Coordinates of C-alpha atoms in Angstrom, one line a residue:
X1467 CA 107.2 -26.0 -109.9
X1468 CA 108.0 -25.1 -106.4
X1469 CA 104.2 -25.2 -104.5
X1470 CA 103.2 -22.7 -102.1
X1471 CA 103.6 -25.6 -99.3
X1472 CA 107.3 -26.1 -100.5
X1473 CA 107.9 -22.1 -100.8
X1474 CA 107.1 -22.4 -97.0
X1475 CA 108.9 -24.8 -96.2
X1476 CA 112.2 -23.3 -98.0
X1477 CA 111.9 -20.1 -96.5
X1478 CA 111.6 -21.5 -92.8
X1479 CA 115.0 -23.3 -93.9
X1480 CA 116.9 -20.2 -94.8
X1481 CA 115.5 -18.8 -91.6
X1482 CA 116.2 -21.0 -89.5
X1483 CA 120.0 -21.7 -91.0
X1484 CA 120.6 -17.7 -89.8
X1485 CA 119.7 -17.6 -86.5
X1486 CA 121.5 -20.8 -86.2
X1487 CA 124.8 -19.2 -87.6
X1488 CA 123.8 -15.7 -86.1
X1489 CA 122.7 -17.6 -82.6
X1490 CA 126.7 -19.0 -82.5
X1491 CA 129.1 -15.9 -83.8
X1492 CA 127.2 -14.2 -80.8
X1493 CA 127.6 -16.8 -78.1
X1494 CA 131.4 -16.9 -79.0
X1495 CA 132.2 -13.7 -79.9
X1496 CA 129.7 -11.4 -78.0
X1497 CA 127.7 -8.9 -79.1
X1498 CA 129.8 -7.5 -81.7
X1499 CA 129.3 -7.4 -85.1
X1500 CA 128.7 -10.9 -86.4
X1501 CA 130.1 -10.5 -90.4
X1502 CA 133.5 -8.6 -88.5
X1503 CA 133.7 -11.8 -86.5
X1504 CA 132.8 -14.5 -88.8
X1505 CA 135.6 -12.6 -91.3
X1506 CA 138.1 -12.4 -88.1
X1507 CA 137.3 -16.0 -87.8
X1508 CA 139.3 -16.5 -91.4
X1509 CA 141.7 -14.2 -91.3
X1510 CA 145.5 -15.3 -91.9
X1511 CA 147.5 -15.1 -88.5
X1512 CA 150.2 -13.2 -89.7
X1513 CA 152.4 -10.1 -88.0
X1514 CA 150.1 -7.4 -87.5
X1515 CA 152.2 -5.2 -89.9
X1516 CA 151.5 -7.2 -92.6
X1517 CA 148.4 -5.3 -93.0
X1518 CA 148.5 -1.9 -94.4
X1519 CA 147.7 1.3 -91.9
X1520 CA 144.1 1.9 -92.7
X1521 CA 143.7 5.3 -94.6
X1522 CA 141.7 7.3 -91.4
X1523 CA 145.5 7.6 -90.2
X1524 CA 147.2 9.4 -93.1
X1525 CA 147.1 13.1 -92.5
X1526 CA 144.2 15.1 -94.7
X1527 CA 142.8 18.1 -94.8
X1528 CA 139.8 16.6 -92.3
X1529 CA 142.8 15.7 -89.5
X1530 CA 142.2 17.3 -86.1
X1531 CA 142.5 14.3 -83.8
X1532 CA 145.8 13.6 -81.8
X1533 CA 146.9 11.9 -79.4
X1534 CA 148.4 12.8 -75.7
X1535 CA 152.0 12.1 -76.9
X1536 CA 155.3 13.8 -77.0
X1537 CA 158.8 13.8 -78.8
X1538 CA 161.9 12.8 -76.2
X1539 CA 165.2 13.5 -76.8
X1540 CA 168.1 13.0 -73.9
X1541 CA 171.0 15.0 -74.9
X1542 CA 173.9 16.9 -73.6
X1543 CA 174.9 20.7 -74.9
X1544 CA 177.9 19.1 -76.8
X1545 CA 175.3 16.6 -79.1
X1546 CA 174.2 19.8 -80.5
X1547 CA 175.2 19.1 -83.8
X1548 CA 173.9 15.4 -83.8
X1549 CA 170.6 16.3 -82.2
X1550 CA 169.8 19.3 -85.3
X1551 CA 170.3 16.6 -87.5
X1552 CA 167.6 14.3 -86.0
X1553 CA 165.5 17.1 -85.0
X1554 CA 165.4 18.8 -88.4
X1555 CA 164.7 15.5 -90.2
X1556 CA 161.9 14.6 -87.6
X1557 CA 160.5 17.9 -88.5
X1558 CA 160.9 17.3 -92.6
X1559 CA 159.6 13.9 -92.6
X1560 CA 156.7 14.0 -89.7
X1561 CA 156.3 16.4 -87.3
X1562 CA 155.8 20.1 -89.5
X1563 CA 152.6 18.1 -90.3
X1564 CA 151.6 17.0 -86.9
X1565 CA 152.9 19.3 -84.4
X1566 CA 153.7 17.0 -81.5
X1567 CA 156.1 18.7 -78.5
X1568 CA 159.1 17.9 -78.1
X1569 CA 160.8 17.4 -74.2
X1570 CA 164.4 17.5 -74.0
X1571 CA 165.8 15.9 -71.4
X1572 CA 169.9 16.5 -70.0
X1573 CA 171.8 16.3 -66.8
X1574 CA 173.4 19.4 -66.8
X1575 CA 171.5 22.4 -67.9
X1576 CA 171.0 23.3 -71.2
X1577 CA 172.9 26.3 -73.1
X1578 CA 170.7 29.2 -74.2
X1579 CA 172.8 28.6 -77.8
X1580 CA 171.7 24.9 -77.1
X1581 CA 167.5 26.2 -76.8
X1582 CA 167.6 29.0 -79.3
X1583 CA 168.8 26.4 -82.1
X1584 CA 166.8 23.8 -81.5
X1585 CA 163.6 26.3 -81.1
X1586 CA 164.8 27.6 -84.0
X1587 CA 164.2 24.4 -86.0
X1588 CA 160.3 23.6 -85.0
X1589 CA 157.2 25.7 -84.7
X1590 CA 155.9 22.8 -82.1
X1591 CA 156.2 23.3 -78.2
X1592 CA 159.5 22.7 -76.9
X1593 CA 160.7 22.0 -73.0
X1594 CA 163.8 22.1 -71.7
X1595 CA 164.3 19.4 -68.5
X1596 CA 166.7 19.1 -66.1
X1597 CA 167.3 15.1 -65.0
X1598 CA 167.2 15.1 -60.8
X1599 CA 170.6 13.8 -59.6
X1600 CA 169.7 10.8 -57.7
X1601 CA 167.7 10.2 -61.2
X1602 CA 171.2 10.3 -63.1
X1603 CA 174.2 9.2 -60.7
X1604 CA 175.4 5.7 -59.6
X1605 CA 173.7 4.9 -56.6
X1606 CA 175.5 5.0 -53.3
X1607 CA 174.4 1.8 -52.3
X1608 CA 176.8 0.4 -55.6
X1609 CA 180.0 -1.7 -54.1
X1610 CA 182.8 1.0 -56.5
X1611 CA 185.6 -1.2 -56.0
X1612 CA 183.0 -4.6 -57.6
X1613 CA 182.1 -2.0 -60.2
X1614 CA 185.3 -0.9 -60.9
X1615 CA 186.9 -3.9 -61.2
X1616 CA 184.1 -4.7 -64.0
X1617 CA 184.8 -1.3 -66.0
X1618 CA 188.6 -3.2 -66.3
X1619 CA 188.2 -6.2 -67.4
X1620 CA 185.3 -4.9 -70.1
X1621 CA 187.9 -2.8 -71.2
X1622 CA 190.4 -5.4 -71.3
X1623 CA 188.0 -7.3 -73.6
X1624 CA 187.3 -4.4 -75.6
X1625 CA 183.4 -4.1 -74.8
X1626 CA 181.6 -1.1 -75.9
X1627 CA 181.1 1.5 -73.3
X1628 CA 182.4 -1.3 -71.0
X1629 CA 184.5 1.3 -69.2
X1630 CA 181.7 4.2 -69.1
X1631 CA 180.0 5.5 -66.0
X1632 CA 177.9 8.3 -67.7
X1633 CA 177.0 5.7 -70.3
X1634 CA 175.7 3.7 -67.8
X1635 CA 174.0 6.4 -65.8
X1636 CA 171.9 6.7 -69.0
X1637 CA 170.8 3.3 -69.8
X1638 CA 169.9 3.1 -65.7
X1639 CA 168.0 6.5 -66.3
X1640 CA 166.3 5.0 -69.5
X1641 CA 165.6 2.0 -68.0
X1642 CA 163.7 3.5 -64.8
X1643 CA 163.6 7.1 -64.5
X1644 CA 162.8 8.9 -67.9
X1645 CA 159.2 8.5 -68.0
X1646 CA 158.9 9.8 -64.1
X1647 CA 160.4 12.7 -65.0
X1648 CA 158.2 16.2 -64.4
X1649 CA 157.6 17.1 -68.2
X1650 CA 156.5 14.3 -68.8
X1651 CA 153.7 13.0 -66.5
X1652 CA 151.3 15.1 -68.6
X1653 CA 151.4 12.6 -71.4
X1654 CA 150.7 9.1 -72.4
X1655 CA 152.9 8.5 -75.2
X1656 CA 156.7 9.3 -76.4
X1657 CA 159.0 8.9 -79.4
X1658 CA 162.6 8.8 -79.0
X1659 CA 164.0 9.5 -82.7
X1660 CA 167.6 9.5 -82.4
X1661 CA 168.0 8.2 -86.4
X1662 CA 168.2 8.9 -89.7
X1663 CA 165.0 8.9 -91.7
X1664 CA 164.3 7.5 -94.8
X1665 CA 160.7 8.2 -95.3
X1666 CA 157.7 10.9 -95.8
X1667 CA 155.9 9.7 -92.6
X1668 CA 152.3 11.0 -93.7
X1669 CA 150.2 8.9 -90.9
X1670 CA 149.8 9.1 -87.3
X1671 CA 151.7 6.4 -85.5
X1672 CA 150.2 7.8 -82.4
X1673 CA 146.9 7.6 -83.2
X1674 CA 147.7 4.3 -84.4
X1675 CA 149.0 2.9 -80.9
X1676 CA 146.3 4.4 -79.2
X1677 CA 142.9 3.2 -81.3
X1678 CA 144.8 -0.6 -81.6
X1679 CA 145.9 -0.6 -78.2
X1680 CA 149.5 -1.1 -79.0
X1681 CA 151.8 -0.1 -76.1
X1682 CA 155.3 -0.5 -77.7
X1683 CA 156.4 -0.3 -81.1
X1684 CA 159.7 -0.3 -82.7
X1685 CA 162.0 -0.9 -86.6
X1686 CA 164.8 -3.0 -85.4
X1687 CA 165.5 -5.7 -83.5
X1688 CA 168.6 -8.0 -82.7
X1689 CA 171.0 -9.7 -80.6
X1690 CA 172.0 -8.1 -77.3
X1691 CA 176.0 -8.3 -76.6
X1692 CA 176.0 -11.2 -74.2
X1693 CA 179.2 -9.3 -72.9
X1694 CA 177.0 -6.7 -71.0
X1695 CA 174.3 -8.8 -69.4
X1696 CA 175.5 -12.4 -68.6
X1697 CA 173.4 -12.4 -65.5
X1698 CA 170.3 -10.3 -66.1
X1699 CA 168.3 -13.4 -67.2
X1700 CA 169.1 -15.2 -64.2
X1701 CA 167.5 -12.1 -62.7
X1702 CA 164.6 -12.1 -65.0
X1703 CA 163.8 -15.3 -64.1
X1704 CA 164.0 -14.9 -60.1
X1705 CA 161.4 -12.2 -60.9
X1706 CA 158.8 -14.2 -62.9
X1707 CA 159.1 -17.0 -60.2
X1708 CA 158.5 -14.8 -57.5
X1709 CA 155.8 -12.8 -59.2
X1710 CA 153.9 -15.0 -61.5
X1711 CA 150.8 -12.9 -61.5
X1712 CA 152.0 -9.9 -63.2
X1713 CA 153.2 -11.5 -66.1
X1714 CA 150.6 -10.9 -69.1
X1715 CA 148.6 -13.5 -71.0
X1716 CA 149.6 -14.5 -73.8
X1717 CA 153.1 -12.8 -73.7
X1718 CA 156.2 -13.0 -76.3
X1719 CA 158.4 -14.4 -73.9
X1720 CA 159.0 -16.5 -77.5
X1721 CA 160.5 -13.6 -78.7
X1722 CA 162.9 -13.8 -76.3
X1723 CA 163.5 -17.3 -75.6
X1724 CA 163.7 -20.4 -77.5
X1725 CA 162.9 -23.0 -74.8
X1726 CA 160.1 -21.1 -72.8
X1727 CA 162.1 -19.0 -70.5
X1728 CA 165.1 -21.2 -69.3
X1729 CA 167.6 -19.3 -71.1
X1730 CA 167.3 -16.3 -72.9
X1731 CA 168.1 -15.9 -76.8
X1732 CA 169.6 -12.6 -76.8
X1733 CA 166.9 -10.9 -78.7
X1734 CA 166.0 -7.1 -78.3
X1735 CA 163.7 -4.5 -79.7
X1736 CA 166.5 -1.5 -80.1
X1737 CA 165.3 1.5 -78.3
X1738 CA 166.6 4.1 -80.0
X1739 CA 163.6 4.0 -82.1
X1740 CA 160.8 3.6 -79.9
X1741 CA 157.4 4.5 -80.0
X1742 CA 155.6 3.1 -76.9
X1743 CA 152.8 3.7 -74.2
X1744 CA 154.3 5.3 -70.9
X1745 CA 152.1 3.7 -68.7
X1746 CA 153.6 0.5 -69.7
X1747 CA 156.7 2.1 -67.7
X1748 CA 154.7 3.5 -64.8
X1749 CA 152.4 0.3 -64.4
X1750 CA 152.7 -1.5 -61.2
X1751 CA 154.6 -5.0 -62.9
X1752 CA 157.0 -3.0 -65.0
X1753 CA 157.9 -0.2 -61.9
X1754 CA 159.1 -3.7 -59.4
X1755 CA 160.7 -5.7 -62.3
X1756 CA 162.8 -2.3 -63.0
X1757 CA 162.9 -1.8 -59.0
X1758 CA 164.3 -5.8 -58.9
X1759 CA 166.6 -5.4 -61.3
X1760 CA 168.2 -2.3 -60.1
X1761 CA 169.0 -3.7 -56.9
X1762 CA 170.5 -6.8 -58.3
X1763 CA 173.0 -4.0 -59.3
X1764 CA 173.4 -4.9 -63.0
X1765 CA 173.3 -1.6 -64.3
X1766 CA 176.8 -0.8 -62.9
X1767 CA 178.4 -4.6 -62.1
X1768 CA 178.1 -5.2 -65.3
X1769 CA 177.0 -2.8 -68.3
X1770 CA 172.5 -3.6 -68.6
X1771 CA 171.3 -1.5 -71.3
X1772 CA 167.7 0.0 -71.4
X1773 CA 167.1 -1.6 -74.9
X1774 CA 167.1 -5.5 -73.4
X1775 CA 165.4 -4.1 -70.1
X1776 CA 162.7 -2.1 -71.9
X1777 CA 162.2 -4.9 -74.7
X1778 CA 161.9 -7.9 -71.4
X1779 CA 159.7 -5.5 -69.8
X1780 CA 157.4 -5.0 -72.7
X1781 CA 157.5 -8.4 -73.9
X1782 CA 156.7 -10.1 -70.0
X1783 CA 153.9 -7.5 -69.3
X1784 CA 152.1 -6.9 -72.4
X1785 CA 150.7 -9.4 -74.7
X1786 CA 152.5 -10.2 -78.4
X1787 CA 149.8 -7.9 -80.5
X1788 CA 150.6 -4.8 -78.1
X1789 CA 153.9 -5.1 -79.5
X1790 CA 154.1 -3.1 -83.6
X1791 CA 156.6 -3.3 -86.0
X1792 CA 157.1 -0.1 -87.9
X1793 CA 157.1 -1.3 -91.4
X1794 CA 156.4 1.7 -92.6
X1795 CA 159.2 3.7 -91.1
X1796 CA 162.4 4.0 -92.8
X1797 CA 165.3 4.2 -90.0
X1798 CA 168.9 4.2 -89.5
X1799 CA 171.4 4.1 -86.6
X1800 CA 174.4 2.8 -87.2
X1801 CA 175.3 0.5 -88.5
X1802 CA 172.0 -1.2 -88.9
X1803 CA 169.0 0.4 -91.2
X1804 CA 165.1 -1.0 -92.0
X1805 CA 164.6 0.4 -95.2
X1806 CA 160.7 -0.1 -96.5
X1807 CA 160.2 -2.8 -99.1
X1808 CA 158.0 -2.7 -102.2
X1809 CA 154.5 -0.5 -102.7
X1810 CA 155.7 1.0 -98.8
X1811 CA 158.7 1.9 -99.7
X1812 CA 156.8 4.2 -102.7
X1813 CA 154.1 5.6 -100.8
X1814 CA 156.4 6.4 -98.2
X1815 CA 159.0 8.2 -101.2
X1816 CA 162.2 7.0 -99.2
X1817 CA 165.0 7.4 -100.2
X1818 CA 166.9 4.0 -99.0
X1819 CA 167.9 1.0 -101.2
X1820 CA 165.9 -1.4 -100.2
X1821 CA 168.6 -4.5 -100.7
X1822 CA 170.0 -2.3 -97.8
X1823 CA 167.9 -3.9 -95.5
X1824 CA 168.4 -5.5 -91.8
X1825 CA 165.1 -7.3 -91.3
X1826 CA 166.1 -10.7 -92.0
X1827 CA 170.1 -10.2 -91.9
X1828 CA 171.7 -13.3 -89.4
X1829 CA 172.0 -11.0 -87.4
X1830 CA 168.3 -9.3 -87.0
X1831 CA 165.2 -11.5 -84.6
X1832 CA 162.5 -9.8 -87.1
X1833 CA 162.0 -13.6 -87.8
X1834 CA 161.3 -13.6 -83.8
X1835 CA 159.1 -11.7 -83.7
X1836 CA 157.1 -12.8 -86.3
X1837 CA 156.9 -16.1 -85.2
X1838 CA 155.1 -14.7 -82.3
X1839 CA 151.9 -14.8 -85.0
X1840 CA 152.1 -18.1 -86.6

């Protein structure tokens, strides 16, 4: 039989034991809640995709929130054809049910057949943009007969584009000068879709990005052609050791190197998917590393794309959990394709066979990046 004395005694125990365990979760974790932080204390360290999209960001008949973001497309009038396609399955899959605008983006102006077709396709806001010249064309400052004389011998050794000034124009363009553009400034986050798509898309990856404070998020990565940028990590590196203090804490410079920055492992987030946060673009670290490597001359000495420059940029100046995988987000451009696996591939009703899949291929760094979280 317990006594009253021992009753006492018991309850002073219990009491005691909670302010002790109460008393620590708010010394280490602040003023939180303390059960969020004593389960965040046992949660598996795995990629954040892992974990489903809560259900607040699936699209009901309660859904008025949205964020300050926008729908990019660069295009000429002769990708007509191409850019229905994309647009049209954009629309199907995500956007009739969101209504985010659309900017496109060219360095010529566009056709009225061109605007009426495309306006024809979306009830959303569309813009039309015309890219500033100096924002487009080589620079003056470029040495022609250097960058010539790399055009040849790329196309001697049969690189891609490696004989392509309007190719790259647009990876320079992508790299530095998109998100400065006029029709843009109003916004905080863009989408470039220029891919097939698999999936029903019935959540907000927006909204997402913005409550998780995710700043760049993408479905593919892999191995940059070390044809096209055998100096821009010598670059990279003269940048981090002369500015030390704008590169992030805790960083996934291990997604992009295997021995801690001394050389770099090729590895790329391909950018045309990507869903990201334009101020990473317009912050002061990314706006001198772009600035750096533009003078370095890289764009046009040798062939720089904007998917390593973005994916250094976003991996030096924001930290690993800014950075998303789209799980959820069936995508193709050739001749690579992320098709959902499993219960997301259901929900999502795509349409892909999932043993067509590039995560873990040889020739994929998914395995990169989710190392970043072990």
């Amino acid at each position: 039989m317990i006594t009253p004395m021992r009753y006492l005694l018991l309850v002073l125990g219990v009491l005691i034991g909670l302010h002790y365990i109460l008393s620590f979760t708010n010394e280490t974790y602040g003023r939180t809640t303390s059960i969020e932080n004593i389960k965040n204390q046992f949660k598996s360290n795995h990629p954040p995709y892992k974990d489903p999209i809560p259900d607040e960001y699936y699209i009901n008949s309660n859904s008025t929130r949205k964020a300050n973001a926008v729908i990019v497309l660069l295009a000429r009038n002769g990708d007509l054809d191409g850019v229905l396609s994309s647009l049209k399955q954009m629309e199907d899959r995500f956007n009739r049910k969101f209504h985010y605008p659309y900017v496109f983006l060219n360095d010529e102006p566009f056709s009225d057949k061109f605007k009426s077709l495309v306006s024809e396709v979306t009830d959303a806001q569309v813009q039309f943009g015309l890219i500033p010249p100096d924002h487009w064309h080589q620079p003056s400052w470029i040495d022609e007969a250097k960058a010539s004389a790399a055009r040849e011998k790329m196309i001697e050794n049969k690189v891609i584009y490696g004989g392509s000034v309007p190719y790259r124009n647009m990876c320079r363009f992508n790299s530095g000068f998109f998100y400065r553009h006029e029709l843009l400034k109003p916004f905080k986050y863009y989408w470039r879709p220029h891919v097939k798509f698999f999936c029903d898309l019935d959540y907000d990856p927006f909204l997402y990005m913005q409550d998780n404070q995710k700043v760049y998020g993408f479905t593919i990565s892999l191995f940059e052609y070390i044809e096209t940028i055998p100096t821009l990590w010598d670059a990279v590196k003269d940048f981090m050791a002369d500015n030390p203090n704008l590169i992030a804490k805790d960083n996934a410079i291990d997604f992009l190197s295997d021995d801690g920055g001394n050389t770099y492992n090729k590895c790329h987030f391909w950018s045309n998917f990507e869903i990201a946060d334009l101020e990473l673009w317009r912050g002061e670290a990314y706006s001198k590393f772009f600035d750096f490597l533009d003078k370095r001359g890289g764009f046009y000495y040798e062939r720089w794309g904007d998917a390593p420059v973005h994916s250094i940029g976003a991996s030096l100046f924001a930290r690993k959990d800014q950075i998303h995988f789209f799980n959820e987000i069936g995508y193709r451009h050739e001749p690579f394709q992320h098709c959902p696996q499993g219960e997301v591939h259901k929900k999502g009703k795509c349409w892909c066979d999932m043993e067509q899949n590039f995560d873990y291929e040889w020739y994929s760094c998914l395995k990169k990046y989710d190392g970043l979280f072990k």
